[in-house]
Structures are given as C-alpha cells and as structure tokens.
Amino acid sequence: MVLEDKYLQSLFDCLKRMQYRLLGPSLNHSAIVYDDIEKADDIPRGYSDHQAGGTYRLLKTNTPARFDYVVGQHSWKKYLFPPDKTLFEVHREPGGFQVREIKEKSSPMAFIGVRPCELAAIGILDKIMLEGPYQDLSYKHKRENLLIVAVNCTRPSGTCFCASMNTGPKAESGFDLALTEILEKNQHYYIVETGSKKGEELLKELPVRDASTARMDKARNLLSEATGKMGRRLDTDNIKDILTRNFENPRWDLVAERCLGCGNCTLVCPTCFCTNINDTTDLDGKTAYRHQEWDSCFTLDHSYISGGSLRTSARARYRQWLTHKLANWIDQFGMSGCVGCGRCITWCPVGIDITEEARAIRESEVKDCGSGPSPV
C-alpha cells in the first residue's frame, strides 16, 4: 500500500484517537533523539547524519525527507526498561514497618520511526525480560500496550552493520506497520506494510491506495542498495568459538590501552541490560527506597563480590563485554546480543570498533595457523 507524505498526519491523528502516547524522532542539541511528539511535522525534515568511530554529525540536506538519518545515541530501551526505577518503598511505623510496592501507571505507547535493528533489539529484550522463570512485570505491562511503526533504512550510516547480523535494513517482523520512505522527482510517499492484526486495523483508517509494481520495485531496489552500502561488516561465522578460545589473545591488551572504561558503549547499546540496586533513606530515617538503575560491566564495582572486584583491568572488562555480546549471549539466550546498529562505535570517545576487534582476533588465528606446521 502507498501513503502519500501529505497524509502522514492521518496516522498521528488515528493513534491519538486511540489514546496512544506518541514517541518518535526529535531534534535536540544537534542530534536526533527519541522524545514525545504530537504531529507529523515534529519529525525532523531534511536532515541526514555522518557517523564514524567516535564521530556523530547531523547534516542539513534541504530535502523533504523525514527519515534520511539513522540511529542516534538514544534507543527505545529507555521507555521499556527505564534507566532509573523505584521498585518499592519501606515506611517506618510504630512497632514495625510497611513495604509499599510501586505500581506504575503508564499509558499505551506508540513508537514511530523504529529501525529494523532496533526491532531486533526489542525482540532480544523480550526474550530476556519475559521468558524464563522470572518476568519483569513493569516491562511486560509496557510491552503489551505498545504499538510499533517501523521505518526501513534506505541509507545506512558509516558504522552500520545490520546486514551482517541479519537484522536489516528491512524490517521482517516485530512491527505493526512498516514504512519505506521514497522520494522521486516531485513525489514523496511511503510503501506501507502491516505486521500484525493491530496494524491491519490501523491501516483501514488511513488514506492509502494500492502500490504499483513500479513503486514496489523501487522500494526493493533501495533496500537492496542499502544492504551493499553498509559502513561496517562483521563476520559471524564461528564467532562464538573463536572468541571463547581466544581468552588470552594479546589483542585484548591493545584495545585496553585505548579504552577509557567510560561505559558509553553499554549505555547506548539497545540490548545491554545490566542493572544495579541502590537503597536510599530519607534524612529523617522514616522512609527508605529501593532503586533499580542501569549499570555497566565497564564499572569496577559491577563485578564486586566479597573480597573485591573480579575484573580489575580495562582488558578484562572490555573482553567481558565483547565476548558476552557476541559469544556467551548465544549460550544464554540462543542469539547474539548485537544487532549491528553501530552505536557503540559512533559513541566511543576513542573510536573503538567492535567489528575491527572481532576481525583482528579472527585474523590472529589465521596468522598463527599460517606460521605453524602444515595441517595433516
């Protein structure tokens, strides 16, 4: 189906009538962030971006395109799995105390402009938070009341490698509606696909018409071209086994010399889920609070147990992060923890590149094999 850009506001009107809180791309401090939006024109128009190792620049293009940029430092995770959440309160009372659970009140949310790699990240979080013996009930409530409007990527950035992770540039599942934005001559429109019954019902309310074969071919060609224009590539063949047997590879020392241990990579990652629990008390001692906060495996205290921290060096902490993300995650959840969004490369102050580090370790094995005796 085809939705003309001039009718995009109708999508917003429908979602607002359905009482959804609208969240989508917004321009703030020279970056694209995710925030509350009210209308189609709140989505930045005529912007692109340049991303490289340790580099993010928003560029004005003066075109009518609404989605010609890729992902910024924000991920949708912050709305489903907040960075700071009060779990419960404890109130002192005569003769004892009372525990009060915090019951969240949140309206249904509609995510607008979700990229395919981010859909994959939400799918990974679903597995972590909702499967297994324990569920995150707050996450479950938000997820059950979520509608997703995805946007396919027709222009990857310099740090994207979703094609290597089979998570893009086209959304295959996990959405209610998916849009492919197309500009040609004086035409500006979206190819619209549905991915759920909720999406099918929503589509009935929109002024769409059947897409011609030429327009469908145009969308397919743009996505095919995007696959070939990825800024990075990650060879995932046997990656789990390679990383597992290279625990003492000297490459870890080289990356540790550059790593600042800032944790930026984990904070911008759409799948990292490490948390810490902090207890605080009012000055009068009558009320205490238990908070769940995002944490990072790059902090020294994250691996602290009785007697000290397990990972005391930058070498050990970076190795833990990369091997968990690309190898041990597979043991835990049956999938990689990386979706190829490239955020960890862009937002690393010193430009450490996860694809480069994985490739260096892989190539070190080839080099070692080449210098040894010929295989029998």
Tab-separated table of C-alpha atoms in Angstrom:
chain	number	residue	atom	x	y	z
A	1	MET	CA	0.000	0.000	0.000
A	2	VAL	CA	1.025	3.637	-0.577
A	3	LEU	CA	0.625	6.525	1.853
A	4	GLU	CA	1.429	9.966	0.469
A	5	ASP	CA	3.583	12.109	2.726
A	6	LYS	CA	0.927	14.819	2.825
A	7	TYR	CA	-1.345	12.303	4.568
A	8	LEU	CA	1.188	11.165	7.175
A	9	GLN	CA	-0.601	13.314	9.755
A	10	SER	CA	-3.593	10.985	9.449
A	11	LEU	CA	-1.514	8.250	11.087
A	12	PHE	CA	-0.835	10.538	14.037
A	13	ASP	CA	-4.493	11.505	14.276
A	14	CYS	CA	-5.551	7.857	14.410
A	15	LEU	CA	-3.030	6.994	17.097
A	16	LYS	CA	-4.061	9.976	19.214
A	17	ARG	CA	-7.725	8.976	18.941
A	18	MET	CA	-6.671	5.556	20.227
A	19	GLN	CA	-5.118	7.279	23.268
A	20	TYR	CA	-1.504	6.375	22.447
A	21	ARG	CA	1.388	8.397	23.776
A	22	LEU	CA	3.358	9.225	20.625
A	23	LEU	CA	7.141	8.863	20.735
A	24	GLY	CA	9.462	9.387	17.810
A	25	PRO	CA	12.499	11.138	16.347
A	26	SER	CA	13.052	14.671	17.572
A	27	LEU	CA	15.778	17.255	17.065
A	28	ASN	CA	17.631	18.230	20.246
A	29	HIS	CA	21.105	19.763	20.664
A	30	SER	CA	22.206	18.885	17.113
A	31	ALA	CA	21.263	15.222	17.416
A	32	ILE	CA	18.290	13.016	16.658
A	33	VAL	CA	16.780	11.751	19.898
A	34	TYR	CA	13.564	9.926	20.800
A	35	ASP	CA	11.003	12.053	22.596
A	36	ASP	CA	7.310	12.852	22.840
A	37	ILE	CA	5.865	14.161	19.591
A	38	GLU	CA	2.367	15.354	18.723
A	39	LYS	CA	2.208	15.705	14.958
A	40	ALA	CA	3.944	14.602	11.769
A	41	ASP	CA	5.780	17.898	11.418
A	42	ASP	CA	7.502	17.292	14.763
A	43	ILE	CA	9.629	14.711	12.948
A	44	PRO	CA	12.793	16.482	11.690
A	45	ARG	CA	12.628	17.043	7.955
A	46	GLY	CA	15.635	17.478	5.683
A	47	TYR	CA	18.346	16.000	7.892
A	48	SER	CA	20.951	13.312	7.368
A	49	ASP	CA	23.868	12.223	9.531
A	50	HIS	CA	27.548	11.358	9.296
A	51	GLN	CA	28.779	8.647	11.659
A	52	ALA	CA	32.230	7.147	12.097
A	53	GLY	CA	34.321	5.890	15.000
A	54	GLY	CA	33.854	8.453	17.777
A	55	THR	CA	32.039	10.814	15.386
A	56	TYR	CA	28.427	11.927	15.022
A	57	ARG	CA	27.374	14.907	12.932
A	58	LEU	CA	23.848	15.892	11.923
A	59	LEU	CA	23.731	17.368	8.414
A	60	LYS	CA	21.112	19.623	6.844
A	61	THR	CA	20.145	18.347	3.407
A	62	ASN	CA	17.292	20.695	2.490
A	63	THR	CA	15.269	17.792	1.111
A	64	PRO	CA	11.723	16.948	2.224
A	65	ALA	CA	12.864	13.564	3.603
A	66	ARG	CA	11.724	12.799	7.149
A	67	PHE	CA	13.800	9.662	7.811
A	68	ASP	CA	17.114	10.121	5.987
A	69	TYR	CA	19.155	9.798	9.212
A	70	VAL	CA	19.833	6.550	11.039
A	71	VAL	CA	20.110	5.969	14.805
A	72	GLY	CA	21.441	8.395	17.403
A	73	GLN	CA	22.553	7.877	20.981
A	74	HIS	CA	19.027	7.087	22.218
A	75	SER	CA	17.470	3.652	21.979
A	76	TRP	CA	13.849	2.698	22.609
A	77	LYS	CA	15.054	0.646	25.565
A	78	LYS	CA	14.731	3.655	27.866
A	79	TYR	CA	10.934	3.608	27.510
A	80	LEU	CA	10.550	-0.131	28.111
A	81	PHE	CA	13.361	-0.615	30.626
A	82	PRO	CA	13.900	2.795	32.296
A	83	PRO	CA	17.395	3.840	33.432
A	84	ASP	CA	16.135	4.566	36.964
A	85	LYS	CA	13.128	2.910	38.556
A	86	THR	CA	11.896	2.799	42.155
A	87	LEU	CA	10.991	-0.798	42.992
A	88	PHE	CA	9.412	-0.248	46.403
A	89	GLU	CA	9.315	1.958	49.484
A	90	VAL	CA	9.651	0.974	53.143
A	91	HIS	CA	7.871	3.168	55.709
A	92	ARG	CA	8.673	3.105	59.410
A	93	GLU	CA	5.610	2.754	61.589
A	94	PRO	CA	5.081	2.278	65.350
A	95	GLY	CA	6.123	-1.250	66.173
A	96	GLY	CA	7.427	-2.142	62.710
A	97	PHE	CA	7.447	-1.103	59.069
A	98	GLN	CA	5.356	-1.396	55.919
A	99	VAL	CA	6.553	-2.211	52.405
A	100	ARG	CA	4.744	-0.434	49.577
A	101	GLU	CA	5.211	-1.683	46.046
A	102	ILE	CA	5.386	0.998	43.365
A	103	LYS	CA	2.676	0.394	40.801
A	104	GLU	CA	3.451	2.167	37.570
A	105	LYS	CA	0.750	3.994	35.688
A	106	SER	CA	1.689	4.277	32.042
A	107	SER	CA	-0.463	4.993	29.021
A	108	PRO	CA	-0.160	2.900	25.850
A	109	MET	CA	2.823	3.991	23.761
A	110	ALA	CA	3.306	4.189	20.010
A	111	PHE	CA	6.921	4.121	18.826
A	112	ILE	CA	7.175	5.895	15.459
A	113	GLY	CA	10.306	5.527	13.336
A	114	VAL	CA	11.735	2.306	14.794
A	115	ARG	CA	14.594	0.998	12.662
A	116	PRO	CA	14.904	-2.711	11.803
A	117	CYS	CA	17.986	-3.178	14.002
A	118	GLU	CA	16.030	-1.633	16.879
A	119	LEU	CA	13.131	-4.017	16.283
A	120	ALA	CA	15.623	-6.846	16.657
A	121	ALA	CA	16.905	-5.274	19.880
A	122	ILE	CA	13.385	-5.084	21.305
A	123	GLY	CA	12.952	-8.746	20.380
A	124	ILE	CA	16.112	-9.587	22.324
A	125	LEU	CA	14.891	-7.647	25.362
A	126	ASP	CA	11.564	-9.506	25.125
A	127	LYS	CA	13.425	-12.778	25.435
A	128	ILE	CA	15.442	-11.553	28.421
A	129	MET	CA	12.632	-9.844	30.303
A	130	LEU	CA	9.666	-12.062	29.501
A	131	GLU	CA	10.946	-15.603	29.029
A	132	GLY	CA	12.345	-17.894	31.693
A	133	PRO	CA	11.195	-18.425	35.288
A	134	TYR	CA	11.050	-14.716	36.188
A	135	GLN	CA	9.412	-11.860	34.306
A	136	ASP	CA	9.895	-8.138	34.607
A	137	LEU	CA	6.249	-7.188	35.182
A	138	SER	CA	6.857	-3.494	34.508
A	139	TYR	CA	8.432	-4.330	31.138
A	140	LYS	CA	5.609	-6.776	30.390
A	141	HIS	CA	2.936	-4.132	31.011
A	142	LYS	CA	4.643	-1.615	28.741
A	143	ARG	CA	5.274	-4.187	26.030
A	144	GLU	CA	1.676	-5.377	25.960
A	145	ASN	CA	0.493	-1.812	25.428
A	146	LEU	CA	2.966	-0.899	22.697
A	147	LEU	CA	2.361	-0.189	19.023
A	148	ILE	CA	5.348	-0.009	16.672
A	149	VAL	CA	5.604	1.899	13.400
A	150	ALA	CA	8.900	0.829	11.845
A	151	VAL	CA	10.873	2.657	9.158
A	152	ASN	CA	13.089	0.688	6.799
A	153	CYS	CA	16.601	2.005	6.194
A	154	THR	CA	17.395	3.077	2.653
A	155	ARG	CA	20.655	4.789	3.663
A	156	PRO	CA	22.915	3.135	6.266
A	157	SER	CA	25.480	5.138	8.218
A	158	GLY	CA	29.219	4.668	8.318
A	159	THR	CA	29.022	2.492	11.428
A	160	CYS	CA	26.019	0.332	10.489
A	161	PHE	CA	26.441	-3.419	10.030
A	162	CYS	CA	22.883	-4.711	10.451
A	163	ALA	CA	23.186	-6.712	7.223
A	164	SER	CA	25.929	-8.794	8.873
A	165	MET	CA	23.619	-9.562	11.811
A	166	ASN	CA	20.557	-10.279	9.616
A	167	THR	CA	18.615	-7.518	11.371
A	168	GLY	CA	18.173	-5.056	8.499
A	169	PRO	CA	18.000	-2.895	6.528
A	170	LYS	CA	14.428	-4.167	6.015
A	171	ALA	CA	12.133	-4.974	8.910
A	172	GLU	CA	10.849	-8.537	8.637
A	173	SER	CA	8.875	-8.883	11.882
A	174	GLY	CA	8.143	-7.287	15.228
A	175	PHE	CA	6.205	-4.279	13.891
A	176	ASP	CA	2.583	-3.297	13.467
A	177	LEU	CA	3.229	-1.024	10.484
A	178	ALA	CA	6.440	-0.618	8.482
A	179	LEU	CA	7.179	2.339	6.210
A	180	THR	CA	9.685	2.684	3.396
A	181	GLU	CA	10.168	6.358	2.557
A	182	ILE	CA	10.641	7.161	-1.140
A	183	LEU	CA	11.389	10.465	-2.873
A	184	GLU	CA	11.430	10.624	-6.651
A	185	LYS	CA	11.005	13.734	-8.771
A	186	ASN	CA	8.055	15.578	-7.212
A	187	GLN	CA	6.709	12.538	-5.411
A	188	HIS	CA	7.119	11.808	-1.710
A	189	TYR	CA	5.397	8.714	-0.356
A	190	TYR	CA	5.722	5.627	1.840
A	191	ILE	CA	5.274	1.983	0.981
A	192	VAL	CA	3.284	0.638	3.934
A	193	GLU	CA	3.306	-2.964	5.169
A	194	THR	CA	1.376	-4.481	8.052
A	195	GLY	CA	2.885	-6.908	10.533
A	196	SER	CA	0.007	-7.586	12.931
A	197	LYS	CA	-3.755	-7.529	13.245
A	198	LYS	CA	-3.411	-4.280	15.141
A	199	GLY	CA	-1.544	-2.866	12.163
A	200	GLU	CA	-4.172	-4.136	9.734
A	201	GLU	CA	-6.925	-2.391	11.691
A	202	LEU	CA	-4.911	0.816	11.798
A	203	LEU	CA	-4.263	0.683	8.044
A	204	LYS	CA	-8.014	0.650	7.396
A	205	GLU	CA	-8.194	4.131	8.951
A	206	LEU	CA	-5.516	5.628	6.696
A	207	PRO	CA	-5.942	7.184	3.210
A	208	VAL	CA	-3.828	4.570	1.415
A	209	ARG	CA	-4.068	3.038	-2.020
A	210	ASP	CA	-2.604	0.002	-3.724
A	211	ALA	CA	1.070	0.261	-4.629
A	212	SER	CA	2.004	-0.156	-8.280
A	213	THR	CA	4.577	-2.739	-9.321
A	214	ALA	CA	6.990	0.069	-10.185
A	215	ARG	CA	6.731	1.576	-6.718
A	216	MET	CA	7.186	-1.784	-5.023
A	217	ASP	CA	10.250	-2.426	-7.192
A	218	LYS	CA	11.605	0.991	-6.248
A	219	ALA	CA	11.355	0.163	-2.544
A	220	ARG	CA	13.017	-3.229	-3.018
A	221	ASN	CA	15.852	-1.687	-5.026
A	222	LEU	CA	16.521	0.981	-2.393
A	223	LEU	CA	16.729	-1.642	0.353
A	224	SER	CA	18.945	-3.875	-1.757
A	225	GLU	CA	21.296	-0.952	-2.400
A	226	ALA	CA	21.378	-0.167	1.314
A	227	THR	CA	22.497	-3.716	2.048
A	228	GLY	CA	25.526	-3.167	-0.147
A	229	LYS	CA	26.388	0.208	1.386
A	230	MET	CA	26.924	-0.846	4.992
A	231	GLY	CA	29.689	1.122	6.669
A	232	ARG	CA	30.957	-1.912	8.563
A	233	ARG	CA	30.902	-5.690	8.269
A	234	LEU	CA	31.116	-8.367	10.937
A	235	ASP	CA	31.903	-11.953	10.016
A	236	THR	CA	29.769	-14.012	12.413
A	237	ASP	CA	30.877	-17.411	11.126
A	238	ASN	CA	32.027	-19.429	14.177
A	239	ILE	CA	32.385	-16.168	16.105
A	240	LYS	CA	31.359	-17.771	19.412
A	241	ASP	CA	34.011	-20.495	19.241
A	242	ILE	CA	36.711	-18.092	18.050
A	243	LEU	CA	36.195	-15.646	20.889
A	244	THR	CA	35.867	-18.388	23.500
A	245	ARG	CA	39.221	-19.930	22.665
A	246	ASN	CA	40.992	-16.544	22.474
A	247	PHE	CA	40.571	-15.591	26.113
A	248	GLU	CA	44.268	-14.702	26.384
A	249	ASN	CA	44.722	-13.170	22.934
A	250	PRO	CA	47.178	-10.211	23.059
A	251	ARG	CA	44.615	-8.116	21.154
A	252	TRP	CA	42.842	-7.544	24.479
A	253	ASP	CA	45.932	-5.698	25.721
A	254	LEU	CA	45.978	-3.438	22.667
A	255	VAL	CA	42.341	-2.415	22.980
A	256	ALA	CA	42.767	-1.893	26.736
A	257	GLU	CA	45.424	0.742	26.032
A	258	ARG	CA	42.767	2.823	24.259
A	259	CYS	CA	39.656	2.004	26.299
A	260	LEU	CA	38.678	4.738	28.786
A	261	GLY	CA	36.300	2.464	30.674
A	262	CYS	CA	33.593	5.123	30.328
A	263	GLY	CA	30.796	2.646	29.592
A	264	ASN	CA	29.396	4.689	26.682
A	265	CYS	CA	29.115	1.559	24.550
A	266	THR	CA	26.884	-0.155	27.101
A	267	LEU	CA	24.737	2.916	27.736
A	268	VAL	CA	23.911	3.484	24.057
A	269	CYS	CA	23.537	-0.236	23.298
A	270	PRO	CA	19.866	-1.152	22.741
A	271	THR	CA	20.281	-4.635	24.282
A	272	CYS	CA	22.560	-4.192	27.315
A	273	PHE	CA	20.502	-4.854	30.427
A	274	CYS	CA	22.925	-4.806	33.379
A	275	THR	CA	21.481	-3.100	36.444
A	276	ASN	CA	22.468	-2.202	39.971
A	277	ILE	CA	20.278	-1.986	43.066
A	278	ASN	CA	20.655	1.000	45.368
A	279	ASP	CA	18.922	1.632	48.688
A	280	THR	CA	18.428	5.182	49.937
A	281	THR	CA	16.842	6.588	53.098
A	282	ASP	CA	15.217	9.918	53.888
A	283	LEU	CA	17.137	12.166	56.268
A	284	ASP	CA	14.557	11.584	58.998
A	285	GLY	CA	15.003	7.815	58.686
A	286	LYS	CA	11.276	7.186	58.248
A	287	THR	CA	11.236	6.111	54.606
A	288	ALA	CA	13.648	4.003	52.549
A	289	TYR	CA	13.620	3.395	48.811
A	290	ARG	CA	14.997	0.625	46.637
A	291	HIS	CA	16.043	1.750	43.149
A	292	GLN	CA	16.978	-0.248	40.061
A	293	GLU	CA	19.457	1.663	37.884
A	294	TRP	CA	21.275	0.915	34.673
A	295	ASP	CA	24.806	-0.276	35.286
A	296	SER	CA	27.717	-1.214	33.054
A	297	CYS	CA	30.175	-4.093	33.055
A	298	PHE	CA	32.828	-1.412	32.474
A	299	THR	CA	32.480	-0.128	36.040
A	300	LEU	CA	34.847	-1.591	38.599
A	301	ASP	CA	32.048	-2.175	41.096
A	302	HIS	CA	29.922	-4.189	38.690
A	303	SER	CA	31.919	-7.367	39.325
A	304	TYR	CA	32.476	-6.623	43.024
A	305	ILE	CA	31.948	-9.519	45.409
A	306	SER	CA	33.224	-10.201	48.903
A	307	GLY	CA	36.958	-9.634	48.718
A	308	GLY	CA	36.995	-7.292	45.709
A	309	SER	CA	36.201	-6.991	42.026
A	310	LEU	CA	36.650	-9.903	39.640
A	311	ARG	CA	37.555	-7.738	36.646
A	312	THR	CA	40.059	-5.177	37.851
A	313	SER	CA	41.564	-4.148	34.496
A	314	ALA	CA	40.250	-2.447	31.369
A	315	ARG	CA	41.480	-5.506	29.488
A	316	ALA	CA	39.252	-7.830	31.490
A	317	ARG	CA	36.229	-5.547	31.318
A	318	TYR	CA	36.365	-4.968	27.562
A	319	ARG	CA	36.923	-8.687	26.981
A	320	GLN	CA	33.890	-9.444	29.165
A	321	TRP	CA	31.686	-7.046	27.225
A	322	LEU	CA	32.677	-8.161	23.725
A	323	THR	CA	32.684	-11.896	24.442
A	324	HIS	CA	29.355	-11.676	26.251
A	325	LYS	CA	27.787	-9.675	23.448
A	326	LEU	CA	28.999	-11.862	20.569
A	327	ALA	CA	29.577	-15.265	22.189
A	328	ASN	CA	28.264	-16.014	25.680
A	329	TRP	CA	24.956	-14.337	24.894
A	330	ILE	CA	24.339	-17.167	22.442
A	331	ASP	CA	24.718	-19.697	25.274
A	332	GLN	CA	22.323	-17.742	27.476
A	333	PHE	CA	19.606	-16.721	25.043
A	334	GLY	CA	20.210	-18.627	21.820
A	335	MET	CA	21.055	-15.485	19.822
A	336	SER	CA	23.697	-12.802	19.507
A	337	GLY	CA	23.405	-9.767	21.727
A	338	CYS	CA	24.484	-7.471	18.886
A	339	VAL	CA	22.064	-6.121	16.270
A	340	GLY	CA	24.602	-4.183	14.186
A	341	CYS	CA	23.278	-0.689	14.947
A	342	GLY	CA	26.852	0.662	15.250
A	343	ARG	CA	26.094	2.914	18.241
A	344	CYS	CA	28.975	1.511	20.294
A	345	ILE	CA	31.396	2.549	17.532
A	346	THR	CA	29.944	6.019	16.974
A	347	TRP	CA	29.704	6.955	20.634
A	348	CYS	CA	33.030	5.538	21.816
A	349	PRO	CA	35.195	8.616	22.567
A	350	VAL	CA	38.273	6.899	21.157
A	351	GLY	CA	36.506	5.144	18.280
A	352	ILE	CA	36.994	1.524	19.362
A	353	ASP	CA	35.241	-0.614	16.762
A	354	ILE	CA	33.651	-3.924	17.775
A	355	THR	CA	33.836	-5.194	14.184
A	356	GLU	CA	37.535	-4.334	13.972
A	357	GLU	CA	38.335	-6.063	17.270
A	358	ALA	CA	36.436	-9.214	16.320
A	359	ARG	CA	38.141	-9.254	12.922
A	360	ALA	CA	41.598	-8.819	14.482
A	361	ILE	CA	41.070	-11.798	16.774
A	362	ARG	CA	39.792	-13.909	13.879
A	363	GLU	CA	42.769	-12.943	11.703
A	364	SER	CA	45.239	-13.669	14.507
A	365	GLU	CA	44.103	-17.297	14.406
A	366	VAL	CA	44.679	-17.446	10.640
A	367	LYS	CA	48.133	-15.905	11.089
A	368	ASP	CA	49.053	-18.343	13.852
A	369	CYS	CA	47.909	-21.269	11.770
A	370	GLY	CA	49.872	-19.996	8.787
A	371	SER	CA	53.118	-19.785	10.762
A	372	GLY	CA	52.844	-23.288	12.204
A	373	PRO	CA	53.260	-26.714	10.682
A	374	SER	CA	51.067	-27.694	7.785
A	375	PRO	CA	47.864	-29.477	8.861
A	376	VAL	CA	47.838	-33.226	8.346
